[in-house]
mmCIF file of C-alpha atoms and ligand atoms in Angstrom:
data_model
loop_
_atom_site.group_PDB
_atom_site.id
_atom_site.type_symbol
_atom_site.label_atom_id
_atom_site.label_comp_id
_atom_site.label_asym_id
_atom_site.label_seq_id
_atom_site.Cartn_x
_atom_site.Cartn_y
_atom_site.Cartn_z
ATOM 1 C CA MET A 5 98.789 115.118 83.608
ATOM 2 C CA LYS A 6 100.724 116.980 86.308
ATOM 3 C CA GLN A 7 104.531 116.950 86.113
ATOM 4 C CA LEU A 8 106.195 116.729 89.530
ATOM 5 C CA SER A 9 109.825 117.005 90.406
ATOM 6 C CA MET A 10 110.803 115.298 93.609
ATOM 7 C CA HIS A 11 114.435 115.375 94.755
ATOM 8 C CA GLY A 12 115.359 115.922 91.077
ATOM 9 C CA HIS A 13 113.248 112.984 89.890
ATOM 10 C CA LYS A 14 110.458 113.788 87.375
ATOM 11 C CA SER A 15 107.178 112.045 87.800
ATOM 12 C CA SER A 16 103.909 112.307 85.924
ATOM 13 C CA VAL A 17 100.499 111.953 87.606
ATOM 14 C CA PHE A 18 96.824 112.196 86.657
ATOM 15 C CA ASP A 19 94.997 114.128 89.397
ATOM 16 C CA GLU A 20 91.396 115.240 89.023
ATOM 17 C CA GLY A 21 88.215 115.690 91.026
ATOM 18 C CA ASN A 22 87.406 116.515 94.627
ATOM 19 C CA GLY A 23 86.489 114.353 97.541
ATOM 20 C CA PRO A 24 88.074 111.362 99.319
ATOM 21 C CA PRO A 25 91.332 110.467 97.584
ATOM 22 C CA LEU A 26 91.652 107.312 95.494
ATOM 23 C CA LEU A 27 95.159 106.312 94.484
ATOM 24 C CA PHE A 28 95.282 104.019 91.450
ATOM 25 C CA VAL A 29 98.513 102.066 90.881
ATOM 26 C CA HIS A 30 98.956 100.403 87.507
ATOM 27 C CA GLY A 31 100.350 96.975 86.558
ATOM 28 C CA PHE A 32 103.435 95.947 84.610
ATOM 29 C CA PRO A 33 104.530 97.095 82.090
ATOM 30 C CA LEU A 34 101.760 99.673 81.723
ATOM 31 C CA ASP A 35 100.869 103.222 82.837
ATOM 32 C CA HIS A 36 98.008 105.216 84.329
ATOM 33 C CA THR A 37 95.921 104.823 81.163
ATOM 34 C CA MET A 38 94.890 101.311 82.160
ATOM 35 C CA TRP A 39 92.573 103.034 84.687
ATOM 36 C CA ARG A 40 90.865 105.226 82.108
ATOM 37 C CA ASP A 41 87.370 103.931 82.760
ATOM 38 C CA GLN A 42 87.750 104.256 86.542
ATOM 39 C CA LEU A 43 89.255 107.748 86.309
ATOM 40 C CA ALA A 44 86.307 108.938 84.183
ATOM 41 C CA GLU A 45 83.717 107.319 86.491
ATOM 42 C CA PHE A 46 85.013 108.251 89.924
ATOM 43 C CA ALA A 47 86.365 111.776 89.335
ATOM 44 C CA GLY A 48 82.732 112.990 89.878
ATOM 45 C CA ALA A 49 82.704 112.141 93.592
ATOM 46 C CA TYR A 50 86.374 111.490 94.554
ATOM 47 C CA ARG A 51 89.809 112.903 93.959
ATOM 48 C CA VAL A 52 91.341 110.386 91.580
ATOM 49 C CA ILE A 53 95.129 110.171 91.502
ATOM 50 C CA ALA A 54 96.897 107.858 89.043
ATOM 51 C CA PRO A 55 100.628 108.162 88.699
ATOM 52 C CA ASP A 56 102.856 106.653 86.083
ATOM 53 C CA LEU A 57 105.205 104.637 88.297
ATOM 54 C CA ARG A 58 108.933 105.310 88.073
ATOM 55 C CA GLY A 59 110.201 104.186 84.667
ATOM 56 C CA PHE A 60 106.725 103.928 83.068
ATOM 57 C CA GLY A 61 104.606 106.338 80.987
ATOM 58 C CA SER A 62 106.169 109.783 81.261
ATOM 59 C CA SER A 63 107.871 109.185 84.636
ATOM 60 C CA GLU A 64 111.644 109.016 84.632
ATOM 61 C CA VAL A 65 113.350 105.803 85.771
ATOM 62 C CA GLY A 66 116.227 107.514 87.552
ATOM 63 C CA ASP A 67 119.766 106.207 88.023
ATOM 64 C CA GLN A 68 119.542 103.924 91.055
ATOM 65 C CA ALA A 69 118.066 100.371 91.181
ATOM 66 C CA VAL A 70 114.309 100.328 91.523
ATOM 67 C CA THR A 71 112.713 98.404 94.405
ATOM 68 C CA MET A 72 109.215 97.986 95.784
ATOM 69 C CA GLU A 73 110.270 100.211 98.656
ATOM 70 C CA GLN A 74 111.250 102.873 96.129
ATOM 71 C CA PHE A 75 107.866 102.616 94.363
ATOM 72 C CA ALA A 76 106.099 102.963 97.743
ATOM 73 C CA ASP A 77 108.306 105.922 98.709
ATOM 74 C CA ASP A 78 107.470 107.516 95.375
ATOM 75 C CA LEU A 79 103.762 107.159 96.029
ATOM 76 C CA ALA A 80 104.141 108.834 99.443
ATOM 77 C CA ALA A 81 106.221 111.603 97.872
ATOM 78 C CA ILE A 82 103.585 112.145 95.149
ATOM 79 C CA LEU A 83 100.829 112.420 97.774
ATOM 80 C CA ASP A 84 103.046 114.967 99.641
ATOM 81 C CA ALA A 85 103.689 116.946 96.461
ATOM 82 C CA LEU A 86 99.923 117.008 95.719
ATOM 83 C CA GLY A 87 99.170 118.142 99.299
ATOM 84 C CA VAL A 88 97.176 114.978 100.090
ATOM 85 C CA THR A 89 97.315 114.539 103.829
ATOM 86 C CA GLU A 90 94.192 112.480 104.493
ATOM 87 C CA PRO A 91 94.439 108.683 104.231
ATOM 88 C CA VAL A 92 93.828 107.290 100.699
ATOM 89 C CA THR A 93 92.130 104.245 99.297
ATOM 90 C CA LEU A 94 94.845 102.560 97.302
ATOM 91 C CA ILE A 95 93.684 100.502 94.333
ATOM 92 C CA GLY A 96 96.513 98.436 92.895
ATOM 93 C CA LEU A 97 96.454 95.937 89.996
ATOM 94 C CA SER A 98 99.009 93.100 89.776
ATOM 95 C CA MET A 99 102.401 94.824 90.137
ATOM 96 C CA GLY A 100 100.387 97.705 91.597
ATOM 97 C CA GLY A 101 99.225 95.194 94.191
ATOM 98 C CA TYR A 102 102.819 94.260 95.016
ATOM 99 C CA VAL A 103 103.459 98.026 95.546
ATOM 100 C CA ALA A 104 100.308 98.158 97.669
ATOM 101 C CA TRP A 105 101.624 95.471 100.081
ATOM 102 C CA GLN A 106 104.816 97.459 100.418
ATOM 103 C CA PHE A 107 102.940 100.737 100.937
ATOM 104 C CA LEU A 108 100.879 99.023 103.617
ATOM 105 C CA ARG A 109 104.024 97.863 105.313
ATOM 106 C CA ASN A 110 105.751 101.250 105.291
ATOM 107 C CA TYR A 111 102.905 103.815 105.261
ATOM 108 C CA ARG A 112 99.970 102.172 107.083
ATOM 109 C CA GLU A 113 98.894 105.520 108.547
ATOM 110 C CA ARG A 114 98.331 106.942 105.038
ATOM 111 C CA LEU A 115 95.849 104.209 104.101
ATOM 112 C CA ARG A 116 92.059 104.459 104.468
ATOM 113 C CA ALA A 117 91.337 101.237 102.571
ATOM 114 C CA LEU A 118 92.880 98.797 100.095
ATOM 115 C CA VAL A 119 91.638 97.333 96.847
ATOM 116 C CA LEU A 120 93.805 94.534 95.446
ATOM 117 C CA CYS A 121 93.031 93.646 91.856
ATOM 118 C CA ASP A 122 94.310 90.643 89.866
ATOM 119 C CA THR A 123 97.404 90.352 92.043
ATOM 120 C CA ARG A 124 99.373 87.884 94.169
ATOM 121 C CA ALA A 125 100.703 87.972 97.743
ATOM 122 C CA ALA A 126 103.412 85.270 97.430
ATOM 123 C CA ALA A 127 106.931 86.160 96.323
ATOM 124 C CA ASP A 128 108.333 84.639 93.156
ATOM 125 C CA SER A 129 109.687 81.119 93.072
ATOM 126 C CA PRO A 130 113.468 81.052 92.292
ATOM 127 C CA GLU A 131 112.640 79.974 88.713
ATOM 128 C CA VAL A 132 110.185 82.835 88.113
ATOM 129 C CA ALA A 133 112.624 85.347 89.649
ATOM 130 C CA GLU A 134 115.413 84.066 87.463
ATOM 131 C CA ASN A 135 113.294 84.287 84.400
ATOM 132 C CA ARG A 136 112.479 87.934 85.230
ATOM 133 C CA LEU A 137 116.197 88.731 85.302
ATOM 134 C CA LYS A 138 116.549 87.159 81.821
ATOM 135 C CA VAL A 139 113.559 89.142 80.498
ATOM 136 C CA ALA A 140 115.186 92.275 81.884
ATOM 137 C CA GLU A 141 118.350 91.560 79.891
ATOM 138 C CA THR A 142 116.378 90.777 76.736
ATOM 139 C CA VAL A 143 114.311 93.939 76.948
ATOM 140 C CA LEU A 144 117.434 96.033 77.512
ATOM 141 C CA ALA A 145 119.092 94.498 74.460
ATOM 142 C CA ASP A 146 116.149 94.169 72.056
ATOM 143 C CA GLY A 147 113.327 96.397 73.298
ATOM 144 C CA THR A 148 109.798 95.415 74.366
ATOM 145 C CA GLU A 149 108.450 93.721 71.204
ATOM 146 C CA ALA A 150 108.950 90.127 72.390
ATOM 147 C CA LEU A 151 107.530 91.032 75.792
ATOM 148 C CA ALA A 152 104.401 92.469 74.194
ATOM 149 C CA ARG A 153 103.950 89.332 72.051
ATOM 150 C CA ALA A 154 104.332 87.092 75.113
ATOM 151 C CA MET A 155 102.201 89.134 77.518
ATOM 152 C CA VAL A 156 99.188 90.312 75.525
ATOM 153 C CA PRO A 157 97.539 86.864 75.150
ATOM 154 C CA LYS A 158 97.912 86.329 78.871
ATOM 155 C CA LEU A 159 96.587 89.723 79.955
ATOM 156 C CA PHE A 160 93.141 89.329 78.433
ATOM 157 C CA ALA A 161 90.236 86.843 78.395
ATOM 158 C CA GLN A 162 89.801 85.154 75.000
ATOM 159 C CA GLN A 163 86.474 86.897 74.641
ATOM 160 C CA THR A 164 88.136 90.339 75.026
ATOM 161 C CA ILE A 165 90.732 89.464 72.406
ATOM 162 C CA ARG A 166 87.924 88.451 70.016
ATOM 163 C CA THR A 167 85.469 91.246 70.654
ATOM 164 C CA ARG A 168 87.405 94.279 71.861
ATOM 165 C CA PRO A 169 90.457 94.685 69.608
ATOM 166 C CA ALA A 170 90.813 98.404 70.351
ATOM 167 C CA VAL A 171 91.286 97.782 74.066
ATOM 168 C CA VAL A 172 93.842 95.064 73.347
ATOM 169 C CA ASP A 173 95.695 97.273 70.808
ATOM 170 C CA ALA A 174 95.838 100.181 73.260
ATOM 171 C CA VAL A 175 97.527 97.998 75.873
ATOM 172 C CA ARG A 176 99.860 96.466 73.311
ATOM 173 C CA ASN A 177 100.932 99.961 72.250
ATOM 174 C CA VAL A 178 101.664 100.963 75.840
ATOM 175 C CA ILE A 179 103.934 97.914 76.145
ATOM 176 C CA LEU A 180 105.680 98.602 72.799
ATOM 177 C CA GLN A 181 106.298 102.218 73.842
ATOM 178 C CA ALA A 182 107.465 101.416 77.367
ATOM 179 C CA ASN A 183 110.993 102.494 78.338
ATOM 180 C CA PRO A 184 113.167 99.319 78.299
ATOM 181 C CA ARG A 185 115.181 100.676 81.243
ATOM 182 C CA GLY A 186 111.975 101.115 83.280
ATOM 183 C CA VAL A 187 110.689 97.663 82.275
ATOM 184 C CA ALA A 188 113.994 95.953 83.207
ATOM 185 C CA ALA A 189 114.176 97.864 86.520
ATOM 186 C CA ALA A 190 110.636 96.805 87.450
ATOM 187 C CA GLN A 191 111.295 93.167 86.563
ATOM 188 C CA ARG A 192 114.296 93.168 88.887
ATOM 189 C CA ALA A 193 112.205 94.889 91.581
ATOM 190 C CA MET A 194 109.427 92.341 91.317
ATOM 191 C CA ALA A 195 111.971 89.468 91.449
ATOM 192 C CA ALA A 196 113.237 90.799 94.773
ATOM 193 C CA ARG A 197 109.872 91.654 96.353
ATOM 194 C CA PHE A 198 108.918 90.376 99.810
ATOM 195 C CA ASP A 199 106.487 87.577 100.378
ATOM 196 C CA ALA A 200 103.291 89.340 101.596
ATOM 197 C CA THR A 201 101.471 86.125 102.637
ATOM 198 C CA GLY A 202 102.883 86.634 106.154
ATOM 199 C CA ILE A 203 101.216 90.028 106.688
ATOM 200 C CA LEU A 204 97.749 89.198 105.433
ATOM 201 C CA LYS A 205 96.130 88.194 108.734
ATOM 202 C CA ALA A 206 97.322 91.410 110.424
ATOM 203 C CA ILE A 207 95.771 93.695 107.832
ATOM 204 C CA ASP A 208 93.500 96.149 109.706
ATOM 205 C CA VAL A 209 92.214 98.418 106.901
ATOM 206 C CA PRO A 210 89.015 97.626 104.967
ATOM 207 C CA THR A 211 90.128 95.455 102.026
ATOM 208 C CA LEU A 212 88.445 94.345 98.818
ATOM 209 C CA MET A 213 89.847 91.830 96.332
ATOM 210 C CA ILE A 214 88.797 91.969 92.664
ATOM 211 C CA VAL A 215 89.731 89.443 89.966
ATOM 212 C CA GLY A 216 88.690 88.690 86.427
ATOM 213 C CA GLU A 217 87.092 85.223 86.150
ATOM 214 C CA ASP A 218 89.537 84.244 83.352
ATOM 215 C CA ASP A 219 92.694 85.740 84.890
ATOM 216 C CA VAL A 220 95.468 83.228 84.159
ATOM 217 C CA ILE A 221 98.246 85.330 85.822
ATOM 218 C CA SER A 222 96.637 85.716 89.226
ATOM 219 C CA PRO A 223 93.782 83.149 89.088
ATOM 220 C CA PRO A 224 90.559 83.550 91.142
ATOM 221 C CA ASP A 225 91.463 80.581 93.400
ATOM 222 C CA GLU A 226 94.662 82.192 94.507
ATOM 223 C CA MET A 227 92.945 85.550 95.062
ATOM 224 C CA ARG A 228 90.251 83.703 97.087
ATOM 225 C CA GLN A 229 92.926 82.344 99.398
ATOM 226 C CA ILE A 230 94.315 85.847 99.929
ATOM 227 C CA ALA A 231 90.813 87.178 100.636
ATOM 228 C CA GLU A 232 90.235 84.377 103.166
ATOM 229 C CA ALA A 233 93.423 85.258 105.011
ATOM 230 C CA ILE A 234 92.600 88.976 105.386
ATOM 231 C CA PRO A 235 90.150 89.724 108.231
ATOM 232 C CA GLY A 236 86.841 91.050 106.884
ATOM 233 C CA SER A 237 87.979 90.974 103.252
ATOM 234 C CA ARG A 238 85.885 89.715 100.392
ATOM 235 C CA LEU A 239 86.528 88.702 96.770
ATOM 236 C CA VAL A 240 84.507 89.904 93.801
ATOM 237 C CA VAL A 241 84.936 87.896 90.563
ATOM 238 C CA ILE A 242 84.400 89.967 87.429
ATOM 239 C CA PRO A 243 82.709 88.079 84.563
ATOM 240 C CA ASP A 244 84.000 88.325 80.928
ATOM 241 C CA ALA A 245 87.450 89.515 82.076
ATOM 242 C CA GLY A 246 90.950 88.257 82.439
ATOM 243 C CA HIS A 247 93.970 89.943 84.172
ATOM 244 C CA MET A 248 92.955 93.442 82.940
ATOM 245 C CA SER A 249 89.545 93.389 84.630
ATOM 246 C CA PRO A 250 89.163 97.185 84.993
ATOM 247 C CA LEU A 251 89.569 97.615 81.231
ATOM 248 C CA GLU A 252 87.796 94.449 80.114
ATOM 249 C CA ASN A 253 84.568 94.807 82.093
ATOM 250 C CA PRO A 254 84.556 98.327 83.481
ATOM 251 C CA ALA A 255 80.850 98.273 84.322
ATOM 252 C CA ALA A 256 81.191 95.312 86.663
ATOM 253 C CA PHE A 257 84.508 96.513 88.047
ATOM 254 C CA ASN A 258 83.233 99.986 88.740
ATOM 255 C CA SER A 259 80.106 98.686 90.398
ATOM 256 C CA ALA A 260 82.163 96.491 92.770
ATOM 257 C CA LEU A 261 84.498 99.382 93.551
ATOM 258 C CA SER A 262 81.668 101.847 94.040
ATOM 259 C CA GLU A 263 79.820 99.558 96.481
ATOM 260 C CA PHE A 264 83.006 99.010 98.514
ATOM 261 C CA LEU A 265 83.810 102.752 98.572
ATOM 262 C CA THR A 266 80.335 103.463 99.894
ATOM 263 C CA THR A 267 80.844 101.072 102.769
ATOM 264 C CA VAL A 268 84.259 102.609 103.497
ATOM 265 C CA GLU A 269 82.752 106.098 103.600
ATOM 266 C CA ARG A 270 80.013 104.948 106.012
ATOM 267 C CA ARG A 271 82.481 103.729 108.600
HETATM 268 C C1 MLT B 23 101.353 92.758 86.056
HETATM 269 O O1 MLT B 23 100.267 92.691 85.432
HETATM 270 O O2 MLT B 23 101.621 93.727 86.727
HETATM 271 C C2 MLT B 23 102.320 91.594 85.959
HETATM 272 O O3 MLT B 23 101.684 90.513 85.372
HETATM 273 C C3 MLT B 23 102.849 91.268 87.318
HETATM 274 C C4 MLT B 23 103.881 90.221 87.257
HETATM 275 O O4 MLT B 23 104.665 90.115 86.310
HETATM 276 O O5 MLT B 23 103.988 89.441 88.243
#
């Protein structure tokens, strides 16, 4: 991991390989390790960059309120600090997808292509947003144990929970070790995020959508609607996977990503 200091804020980022840059943005409340199977696979032909977002993994949360704009600004600052000037393919999962919509809005010129995984375009309903603020308070008061208990069964397909306990345990441990301040800040940021459904039809970068067939957080039908709204986009449904499709079925996920990247490079 590289340790970067940007305007006094310390950030941690995985950066390996040479070639066209791929920027992997993790989901909530995780860190770059959720991309381990993609980082290992794609570092052979690409430069793979996977930060811990502000407040997660080894990246500091900072003092000010976190917003999606701040996450997107952090990504741009990380690319600057790493000397990456050519446009990147941004691969974001769930909250990483919310950050991707924001990055597209503010840094379109830095994007070569987009891969949206297990994510949503709509903003939260008032009830969901309110619940996030409650979860933020609970996590600050009591830590992340209850959050881990509530989230883990929803993150994975039943089959993964039955047959791949090591994968499930690794994710549970990341949640248990997450910084409560970072988790609370990200919940508040997600509650306040913009509704990206209005920008879908104007997206003019190559875009791929990927979703686990058993994803209950961002179900395939909702992802299909997003794909249908984005010109030229397509949806790949990953079998034997839930919300954590890159970890649950890395072979199918990597094959979909690889095929898409080849078409992007041919353009
Ligand atoms: C994630 O996986 O990043 C979360 O499920 C996103 C969310 O809470 O909306």
